[in-house]
PDB file of C-alpha atoms in Angstrom:
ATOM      1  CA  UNK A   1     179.209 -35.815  30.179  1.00  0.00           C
ATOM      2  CA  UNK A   2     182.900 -36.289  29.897  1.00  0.00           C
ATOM      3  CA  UNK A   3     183.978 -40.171  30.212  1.00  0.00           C
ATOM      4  CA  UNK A   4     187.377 -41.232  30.903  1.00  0.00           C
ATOM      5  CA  UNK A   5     188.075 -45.111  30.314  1.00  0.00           C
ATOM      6  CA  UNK A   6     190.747 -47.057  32.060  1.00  0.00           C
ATOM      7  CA  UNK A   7     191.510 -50.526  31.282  1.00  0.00           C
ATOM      8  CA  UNK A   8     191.722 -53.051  33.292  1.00  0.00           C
ATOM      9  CA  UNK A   9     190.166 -52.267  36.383  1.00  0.00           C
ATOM     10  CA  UNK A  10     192.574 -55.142  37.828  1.00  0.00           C
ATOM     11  CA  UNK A  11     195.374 -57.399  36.830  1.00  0.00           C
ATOM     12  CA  UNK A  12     197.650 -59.918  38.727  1.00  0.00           C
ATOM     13  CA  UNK A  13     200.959 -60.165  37.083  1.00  0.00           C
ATOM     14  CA  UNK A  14     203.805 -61.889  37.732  1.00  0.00           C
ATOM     15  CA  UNK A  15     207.390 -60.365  39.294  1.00  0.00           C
ATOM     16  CA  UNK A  16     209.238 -59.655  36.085  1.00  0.00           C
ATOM     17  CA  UNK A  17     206.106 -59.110  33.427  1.00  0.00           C
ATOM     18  CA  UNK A  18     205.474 -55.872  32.453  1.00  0.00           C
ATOM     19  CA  UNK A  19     201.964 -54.856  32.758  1.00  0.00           C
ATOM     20  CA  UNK A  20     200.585 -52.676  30.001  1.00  0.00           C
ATOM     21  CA  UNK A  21     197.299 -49.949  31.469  1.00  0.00           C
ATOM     22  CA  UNK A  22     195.171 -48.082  29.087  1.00  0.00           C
ATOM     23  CA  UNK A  23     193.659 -44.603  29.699  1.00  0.00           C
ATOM     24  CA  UNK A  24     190.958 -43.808  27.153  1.00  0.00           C
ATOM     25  CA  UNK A  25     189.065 -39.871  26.829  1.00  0.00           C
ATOM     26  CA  UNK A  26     185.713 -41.258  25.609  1.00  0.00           C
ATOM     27  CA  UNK A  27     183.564 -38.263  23.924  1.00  0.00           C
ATOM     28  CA  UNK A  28     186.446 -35.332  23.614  1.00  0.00           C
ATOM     29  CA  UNK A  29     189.983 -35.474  22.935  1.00  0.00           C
ATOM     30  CA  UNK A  30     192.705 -34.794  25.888  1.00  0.00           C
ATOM     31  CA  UNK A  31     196.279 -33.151  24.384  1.00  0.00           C
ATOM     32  CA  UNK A  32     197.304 -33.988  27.812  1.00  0.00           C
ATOM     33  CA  UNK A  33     196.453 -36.986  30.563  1.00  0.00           C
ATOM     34  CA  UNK A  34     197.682 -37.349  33.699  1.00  0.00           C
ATOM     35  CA  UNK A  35     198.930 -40.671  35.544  1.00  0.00           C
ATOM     36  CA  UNK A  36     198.770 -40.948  39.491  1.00  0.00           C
ATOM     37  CA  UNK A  37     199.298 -43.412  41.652  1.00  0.00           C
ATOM     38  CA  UNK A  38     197.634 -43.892  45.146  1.00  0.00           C
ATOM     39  CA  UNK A  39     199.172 -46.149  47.836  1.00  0.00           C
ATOM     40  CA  UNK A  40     197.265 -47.767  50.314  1.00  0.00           C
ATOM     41  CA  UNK A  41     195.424 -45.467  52.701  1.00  0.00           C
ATOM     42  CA  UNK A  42     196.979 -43.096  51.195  1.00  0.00           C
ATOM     43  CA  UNK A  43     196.636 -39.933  48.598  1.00  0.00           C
ATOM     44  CA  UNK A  44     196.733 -39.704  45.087  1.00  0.00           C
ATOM     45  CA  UNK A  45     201.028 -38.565  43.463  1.00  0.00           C
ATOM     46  CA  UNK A  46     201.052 -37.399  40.322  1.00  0.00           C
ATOM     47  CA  UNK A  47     203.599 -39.771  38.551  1.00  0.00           C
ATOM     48  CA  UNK A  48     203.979 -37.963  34.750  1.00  0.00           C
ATOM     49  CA  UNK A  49     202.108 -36.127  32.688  1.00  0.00           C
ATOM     50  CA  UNK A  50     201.213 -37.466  28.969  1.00  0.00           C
ATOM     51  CA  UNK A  51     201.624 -35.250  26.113  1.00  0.00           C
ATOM     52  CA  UNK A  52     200.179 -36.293  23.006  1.00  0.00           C
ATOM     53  CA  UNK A  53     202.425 -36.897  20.286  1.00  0.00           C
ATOM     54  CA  UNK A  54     205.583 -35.518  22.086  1.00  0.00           C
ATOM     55  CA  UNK A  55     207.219 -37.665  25.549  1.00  0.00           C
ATOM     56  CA  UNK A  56     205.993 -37.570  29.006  1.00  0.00           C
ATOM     57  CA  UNK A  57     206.785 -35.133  31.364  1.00  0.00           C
ATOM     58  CA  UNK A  58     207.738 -37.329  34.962  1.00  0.00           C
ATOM     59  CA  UNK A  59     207.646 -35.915  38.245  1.00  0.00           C
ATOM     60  CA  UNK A  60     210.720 -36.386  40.241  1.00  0.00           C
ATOM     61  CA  UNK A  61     211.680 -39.607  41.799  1.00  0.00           C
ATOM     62  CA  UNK A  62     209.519 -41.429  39.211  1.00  0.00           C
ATOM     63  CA  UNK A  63     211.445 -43.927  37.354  1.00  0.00           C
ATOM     64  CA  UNK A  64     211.031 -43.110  33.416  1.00  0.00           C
ATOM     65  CA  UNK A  65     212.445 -46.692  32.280  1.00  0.00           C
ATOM     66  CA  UNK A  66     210.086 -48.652  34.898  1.00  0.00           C
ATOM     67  CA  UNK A  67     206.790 -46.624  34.063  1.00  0.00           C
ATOM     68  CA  UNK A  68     206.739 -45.933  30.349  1.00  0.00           C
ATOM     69  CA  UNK A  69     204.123 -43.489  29.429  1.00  0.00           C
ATOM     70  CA  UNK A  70     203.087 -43.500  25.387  1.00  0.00           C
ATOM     71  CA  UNK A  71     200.110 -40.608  23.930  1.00  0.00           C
ATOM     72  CA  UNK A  72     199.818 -41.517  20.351  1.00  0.00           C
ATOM     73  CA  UNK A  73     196.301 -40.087  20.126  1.00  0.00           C
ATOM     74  CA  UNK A  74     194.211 -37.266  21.113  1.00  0.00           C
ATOM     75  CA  UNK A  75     191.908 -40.082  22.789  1.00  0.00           C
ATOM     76  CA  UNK A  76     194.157 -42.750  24.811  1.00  0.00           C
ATOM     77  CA  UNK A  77     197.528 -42.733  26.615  1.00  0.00           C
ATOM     78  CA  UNK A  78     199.286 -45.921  27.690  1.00  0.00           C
ATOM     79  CA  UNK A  79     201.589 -46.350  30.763  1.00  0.00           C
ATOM     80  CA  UNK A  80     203.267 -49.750  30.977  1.00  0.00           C
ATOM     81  CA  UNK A  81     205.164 -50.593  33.890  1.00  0.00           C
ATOM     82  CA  UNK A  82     207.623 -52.742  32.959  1.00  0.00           C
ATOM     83  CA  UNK A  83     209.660 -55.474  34.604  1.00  0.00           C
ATOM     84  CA  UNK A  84     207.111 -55.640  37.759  1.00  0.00           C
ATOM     85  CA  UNK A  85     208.186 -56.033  41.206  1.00  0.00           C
ATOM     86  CA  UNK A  86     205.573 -56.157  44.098  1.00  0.00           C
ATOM     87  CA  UNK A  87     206.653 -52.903  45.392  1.00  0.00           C
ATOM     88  CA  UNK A  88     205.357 -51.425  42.420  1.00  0.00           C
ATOM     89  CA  UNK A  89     201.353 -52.904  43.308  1.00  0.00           C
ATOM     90  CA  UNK A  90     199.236 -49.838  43.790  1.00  0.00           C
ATOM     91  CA  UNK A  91     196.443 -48.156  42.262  1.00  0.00           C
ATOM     92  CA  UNK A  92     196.939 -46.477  39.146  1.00  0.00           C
ATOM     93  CA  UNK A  93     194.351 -43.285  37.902  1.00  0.00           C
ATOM     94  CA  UNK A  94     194.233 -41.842  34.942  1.00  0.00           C
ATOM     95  CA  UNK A  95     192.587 -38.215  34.409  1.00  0.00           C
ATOM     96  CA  UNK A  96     192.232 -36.338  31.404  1.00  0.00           C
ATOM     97  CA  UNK A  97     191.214 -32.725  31.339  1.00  0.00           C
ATOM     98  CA  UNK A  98     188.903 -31.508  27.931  1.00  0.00           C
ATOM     99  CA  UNK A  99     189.801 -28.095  27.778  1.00  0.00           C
ATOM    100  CA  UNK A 100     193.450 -26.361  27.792  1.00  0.00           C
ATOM    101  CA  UNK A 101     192.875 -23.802  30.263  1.00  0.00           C
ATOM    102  CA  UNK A 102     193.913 -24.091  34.390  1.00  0.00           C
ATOM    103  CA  UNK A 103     190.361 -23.993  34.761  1.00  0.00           C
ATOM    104  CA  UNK A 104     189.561 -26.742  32.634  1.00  0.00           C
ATOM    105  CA  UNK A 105     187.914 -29.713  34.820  1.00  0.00           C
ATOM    106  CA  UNK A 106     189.789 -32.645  35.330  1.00  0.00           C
ATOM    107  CA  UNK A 107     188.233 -36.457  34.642  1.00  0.00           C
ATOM    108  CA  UNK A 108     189.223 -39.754  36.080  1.00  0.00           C
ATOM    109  CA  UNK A 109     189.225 -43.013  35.235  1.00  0.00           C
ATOM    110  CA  UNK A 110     187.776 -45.537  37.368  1.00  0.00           C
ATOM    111  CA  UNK A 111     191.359 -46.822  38.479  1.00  0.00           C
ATOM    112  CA  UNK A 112     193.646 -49.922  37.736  1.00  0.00           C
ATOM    113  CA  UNK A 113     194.281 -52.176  40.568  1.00  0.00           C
ATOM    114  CA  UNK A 114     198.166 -53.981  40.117  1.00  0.00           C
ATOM    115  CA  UNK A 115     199.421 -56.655  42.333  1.00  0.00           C
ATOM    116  CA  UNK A 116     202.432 -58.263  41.213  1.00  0.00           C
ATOM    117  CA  UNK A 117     203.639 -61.259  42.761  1.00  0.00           C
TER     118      UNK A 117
ATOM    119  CA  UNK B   1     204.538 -23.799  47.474  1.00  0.00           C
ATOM    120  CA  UNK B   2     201.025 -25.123  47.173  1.00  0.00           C
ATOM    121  CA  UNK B   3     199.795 -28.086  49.533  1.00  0.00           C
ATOM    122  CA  UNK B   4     196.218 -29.181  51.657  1.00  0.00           C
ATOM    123  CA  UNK B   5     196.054 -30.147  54.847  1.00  0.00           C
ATOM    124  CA  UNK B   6     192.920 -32.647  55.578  1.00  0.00           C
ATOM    125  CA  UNK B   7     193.096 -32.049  59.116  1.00  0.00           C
ATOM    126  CA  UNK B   8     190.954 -35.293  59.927  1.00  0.00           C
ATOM    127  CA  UNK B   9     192.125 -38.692  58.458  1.00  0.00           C
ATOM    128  CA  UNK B  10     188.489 -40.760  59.688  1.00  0.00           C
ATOM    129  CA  UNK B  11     185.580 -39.053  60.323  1.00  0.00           C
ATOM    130  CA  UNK B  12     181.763 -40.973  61.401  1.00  0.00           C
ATOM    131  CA  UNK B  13     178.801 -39.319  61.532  1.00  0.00           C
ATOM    132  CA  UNK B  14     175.512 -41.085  61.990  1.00  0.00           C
ATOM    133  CA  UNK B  15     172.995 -40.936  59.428  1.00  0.00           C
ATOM    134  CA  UNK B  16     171.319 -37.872  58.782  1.00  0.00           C
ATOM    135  CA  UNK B  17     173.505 -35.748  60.928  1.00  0.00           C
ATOM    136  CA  UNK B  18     175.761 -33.255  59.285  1.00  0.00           C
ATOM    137  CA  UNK B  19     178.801 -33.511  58.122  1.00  0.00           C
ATOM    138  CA  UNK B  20     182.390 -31.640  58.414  1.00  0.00           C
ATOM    139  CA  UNK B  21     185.517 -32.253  56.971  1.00  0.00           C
ATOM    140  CA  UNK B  22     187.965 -29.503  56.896  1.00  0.00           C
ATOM    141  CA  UNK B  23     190.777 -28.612  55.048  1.00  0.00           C
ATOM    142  CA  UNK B  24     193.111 -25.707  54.979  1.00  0.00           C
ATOM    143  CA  UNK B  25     195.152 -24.742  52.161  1.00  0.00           C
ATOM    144  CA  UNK B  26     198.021 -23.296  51.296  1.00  0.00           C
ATOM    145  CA  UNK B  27     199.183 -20.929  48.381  1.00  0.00           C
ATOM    146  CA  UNK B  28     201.642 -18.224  47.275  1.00  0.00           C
ATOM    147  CA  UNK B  29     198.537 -17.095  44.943  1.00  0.00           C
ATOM    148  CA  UNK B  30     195.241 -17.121  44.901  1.00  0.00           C
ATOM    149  CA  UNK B  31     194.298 -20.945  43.945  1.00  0.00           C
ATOM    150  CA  UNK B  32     191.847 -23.012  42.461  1.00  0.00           C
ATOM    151  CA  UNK B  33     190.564 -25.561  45.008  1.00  0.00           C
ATOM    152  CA  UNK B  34     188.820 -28.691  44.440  1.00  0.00           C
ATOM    153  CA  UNK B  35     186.729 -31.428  46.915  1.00  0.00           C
ATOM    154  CA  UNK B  36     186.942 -35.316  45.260  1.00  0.00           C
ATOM    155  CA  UNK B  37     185.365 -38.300  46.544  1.00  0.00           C
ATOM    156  CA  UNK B  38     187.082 -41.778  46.144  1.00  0.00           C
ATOM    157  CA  UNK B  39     183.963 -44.745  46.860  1.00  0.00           C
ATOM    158  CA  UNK B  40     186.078 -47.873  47.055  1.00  0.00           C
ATOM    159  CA  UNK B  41     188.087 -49.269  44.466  1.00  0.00           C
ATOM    160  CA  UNK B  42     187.162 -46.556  41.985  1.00  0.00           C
ATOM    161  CA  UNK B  43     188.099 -43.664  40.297  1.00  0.00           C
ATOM    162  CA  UNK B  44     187.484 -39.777  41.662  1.00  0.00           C
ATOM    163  CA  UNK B  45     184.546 -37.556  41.281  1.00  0.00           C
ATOM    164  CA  UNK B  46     184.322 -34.262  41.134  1.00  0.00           C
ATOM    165  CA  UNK B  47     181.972 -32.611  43.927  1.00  0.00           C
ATOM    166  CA  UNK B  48     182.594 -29.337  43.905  1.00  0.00           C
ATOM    167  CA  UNK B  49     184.805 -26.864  42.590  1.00  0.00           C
ATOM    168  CA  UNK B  50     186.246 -23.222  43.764  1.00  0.00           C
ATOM    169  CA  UNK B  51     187.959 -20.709  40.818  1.00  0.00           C
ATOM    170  CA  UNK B  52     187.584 -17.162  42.698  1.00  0.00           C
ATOM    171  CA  UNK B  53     183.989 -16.691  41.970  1.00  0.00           C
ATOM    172  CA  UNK B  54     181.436 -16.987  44.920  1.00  0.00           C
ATOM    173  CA  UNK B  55     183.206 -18.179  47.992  1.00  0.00           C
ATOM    174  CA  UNK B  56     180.493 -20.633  48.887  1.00  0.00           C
ATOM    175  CA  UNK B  57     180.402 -23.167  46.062  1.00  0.00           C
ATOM    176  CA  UNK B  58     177.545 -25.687  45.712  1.00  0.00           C
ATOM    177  CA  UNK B  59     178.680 -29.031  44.735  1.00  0.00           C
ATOM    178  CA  UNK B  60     176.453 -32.545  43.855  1.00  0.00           C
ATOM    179  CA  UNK B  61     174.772 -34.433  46.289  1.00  0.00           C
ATOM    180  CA  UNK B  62     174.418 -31.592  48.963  1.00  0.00           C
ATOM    181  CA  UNK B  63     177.653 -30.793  49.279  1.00  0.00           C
ATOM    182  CA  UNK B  64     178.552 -27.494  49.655  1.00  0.00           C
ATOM    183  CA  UNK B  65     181.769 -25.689  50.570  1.00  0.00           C
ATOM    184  CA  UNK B  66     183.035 -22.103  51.758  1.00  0.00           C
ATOM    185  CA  UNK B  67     186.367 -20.621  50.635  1.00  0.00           C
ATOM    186  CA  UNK B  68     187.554 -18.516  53.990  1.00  0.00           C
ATOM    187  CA  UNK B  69     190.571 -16.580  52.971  1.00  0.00           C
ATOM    188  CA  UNK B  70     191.536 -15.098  55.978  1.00  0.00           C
ATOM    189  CA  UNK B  71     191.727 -18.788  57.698  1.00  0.00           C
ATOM    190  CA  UNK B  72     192.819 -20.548  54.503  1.00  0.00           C
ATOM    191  CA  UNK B  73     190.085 -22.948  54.671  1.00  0.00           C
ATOM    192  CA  UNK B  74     188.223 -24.958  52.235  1.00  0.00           C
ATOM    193  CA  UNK B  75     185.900 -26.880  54.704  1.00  0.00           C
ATOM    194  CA  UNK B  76     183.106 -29.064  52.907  1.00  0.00           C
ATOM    195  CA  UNK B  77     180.029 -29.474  54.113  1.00  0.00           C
ATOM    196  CA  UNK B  78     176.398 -31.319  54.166  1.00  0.00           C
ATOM    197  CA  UNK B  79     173.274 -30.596  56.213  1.00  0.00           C
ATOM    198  CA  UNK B  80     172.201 -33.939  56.645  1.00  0.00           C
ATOM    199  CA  UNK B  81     174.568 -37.311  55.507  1.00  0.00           C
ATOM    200  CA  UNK B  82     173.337 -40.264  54.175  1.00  0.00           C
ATOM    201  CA  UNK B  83     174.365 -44.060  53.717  1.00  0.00           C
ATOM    202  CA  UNK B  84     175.972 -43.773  50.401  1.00  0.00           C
ATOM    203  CA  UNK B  85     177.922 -40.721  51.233  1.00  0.00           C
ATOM    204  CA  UNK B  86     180.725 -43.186  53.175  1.00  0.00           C
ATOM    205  CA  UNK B  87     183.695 -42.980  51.125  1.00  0.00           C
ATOM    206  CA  UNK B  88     186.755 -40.970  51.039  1.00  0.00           C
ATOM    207  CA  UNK B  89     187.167 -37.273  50.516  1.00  0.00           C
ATOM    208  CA  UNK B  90     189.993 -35.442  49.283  1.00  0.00           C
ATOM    209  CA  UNK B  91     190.804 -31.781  49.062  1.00  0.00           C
ATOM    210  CA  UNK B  92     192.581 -30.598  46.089  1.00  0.00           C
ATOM    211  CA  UNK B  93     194.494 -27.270  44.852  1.00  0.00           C
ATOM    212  CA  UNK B  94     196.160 -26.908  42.170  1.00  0.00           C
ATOM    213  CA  UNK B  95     200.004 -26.339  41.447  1.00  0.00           C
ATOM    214  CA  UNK B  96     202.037 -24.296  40.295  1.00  0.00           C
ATOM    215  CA  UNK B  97     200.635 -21.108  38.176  1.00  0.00           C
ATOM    216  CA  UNK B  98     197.506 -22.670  38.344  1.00  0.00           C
ATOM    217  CA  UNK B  99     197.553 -25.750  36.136  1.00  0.00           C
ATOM    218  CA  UNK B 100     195.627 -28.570  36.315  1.00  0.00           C
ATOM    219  CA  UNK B 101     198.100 -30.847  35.754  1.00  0.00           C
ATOM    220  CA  UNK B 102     199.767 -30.168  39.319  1.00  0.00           C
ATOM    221  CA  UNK B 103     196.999 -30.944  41.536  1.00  0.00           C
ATOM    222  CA  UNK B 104     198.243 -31.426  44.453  1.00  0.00           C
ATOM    223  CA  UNK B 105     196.028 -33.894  46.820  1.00  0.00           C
ATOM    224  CA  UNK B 106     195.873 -34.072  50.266  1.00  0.00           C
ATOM    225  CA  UNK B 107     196.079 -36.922  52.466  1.00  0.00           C
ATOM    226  CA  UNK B 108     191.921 -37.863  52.683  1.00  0.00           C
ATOM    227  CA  UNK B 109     189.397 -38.202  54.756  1.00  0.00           C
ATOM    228  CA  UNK B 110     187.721 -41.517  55.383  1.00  0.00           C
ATOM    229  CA  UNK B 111     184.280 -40.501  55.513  1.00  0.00           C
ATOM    230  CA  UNK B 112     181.766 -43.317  57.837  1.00  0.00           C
ATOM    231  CA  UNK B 113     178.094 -43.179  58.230  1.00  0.00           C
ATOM    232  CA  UNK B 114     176.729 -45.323  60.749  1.00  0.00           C
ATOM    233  CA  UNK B 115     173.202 -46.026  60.677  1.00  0.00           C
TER     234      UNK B 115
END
């Protein structure tokens, strides 16, 4: 079936660093990948929504500068959040969906775990 | 506007017992509605899926769930829960138009099975 790879699973950075995540569509190719973010105990907000070859669509409130959000393939999207601060340690998810239609099923990676300190 | 109400945020059943956790929707059309489960520290899965076909949809791992209209309801279900089914649940519809890029989550269920 339908893979979605996100890499890495976890990384420590320091306040300042930017922190570079990788979202890869494994066995089909995704025009369009989604980033969320979940906090603590809490549910999953869509932060953008990657477009290849064309710029991210972000959801309001979400900082375009801080979370930068690159699609140059059909098969991986990037989202670097830059200059870190520890308010921005969460859980980032990937998804990518294969198809193009609203009924197309979505896939999610396994999930990148940031703490900045 | 579309959103999901989890109406429980913990729920524990005891092993092999059934299992309930409800969700009511809402929608200015007729929506797509999904059921994800979150084990720790990992991504989401897809259990089961409703796109206006038959209002009881069978998911994996005997999970099943009944679209209800008239209540707006979503509720998923299992006869009979096991160990590995403790993780957290979310109910999902989507946006806008339909479009699966504006899923719109609900808040979770914390799913425990006690022995």
């Amino acid at each position: 079936g339908a893979v979605v790879s996100q890499h890495p699973s976890r990384v420590i950075c320091k306040s300042g660093t930017s922190v570079k995540i990788e979202c890869r569509s494994l066995d089909f190719q995704a025009t369009t990948m989604f980033w969320y973010r979940q906090f603590p105990k809490q549910s999953l907000m869509l932060m953008a929504t990657s477009n290849e070859g064309s710029k991210a669509t972000y959801e309001q409130g979400v900082e375009k500068d801080k979370f930068l959000i690159n699609h140059a393939s059909l098969t991986l999207s990037t989202l670097t959040v830059t200059s870190a601060h520890p308010e921005d340690s969460s859980f980032y998810i990937c998804s990518a969906s294969r198809g193009g239609s609203y009924n197309s099923p979505l896939h999610f990676g396994n999930g990148t775990r940031l703490t900045v300190t | 506007a579309q959103s999901v109400t989890q109406l429980d945020s913990h729920v524990s059943v005891s092993e092999g017992t059934p299992v309930l956790l409800r969700c009511n929707y809402s929608s200015s059309y007729s929506p797509s509605l999904f059921w994800y489960v979150q084990h720790p520290n990992k991504g989401l899965q897809l259990l089961l899926k409703y796109t206006s076909a038959a209002t009881l949809v069978k998911g994996i791992n005997g999970f099943e769930a009944e679209f209800k209209k008239s209540e707006t309801s979503f509720h998923l279900t299992k006869p009979s829960a096991h160990m590995s089914d403790a993780a957290e649940y979310f109910c999902v519809v989507t946006g806008f138009g339909g479009a699966t890029n504006k899923l719109i989550f609900g808040t979770g269920t914390l799913l425990a099975v006690q022995p």
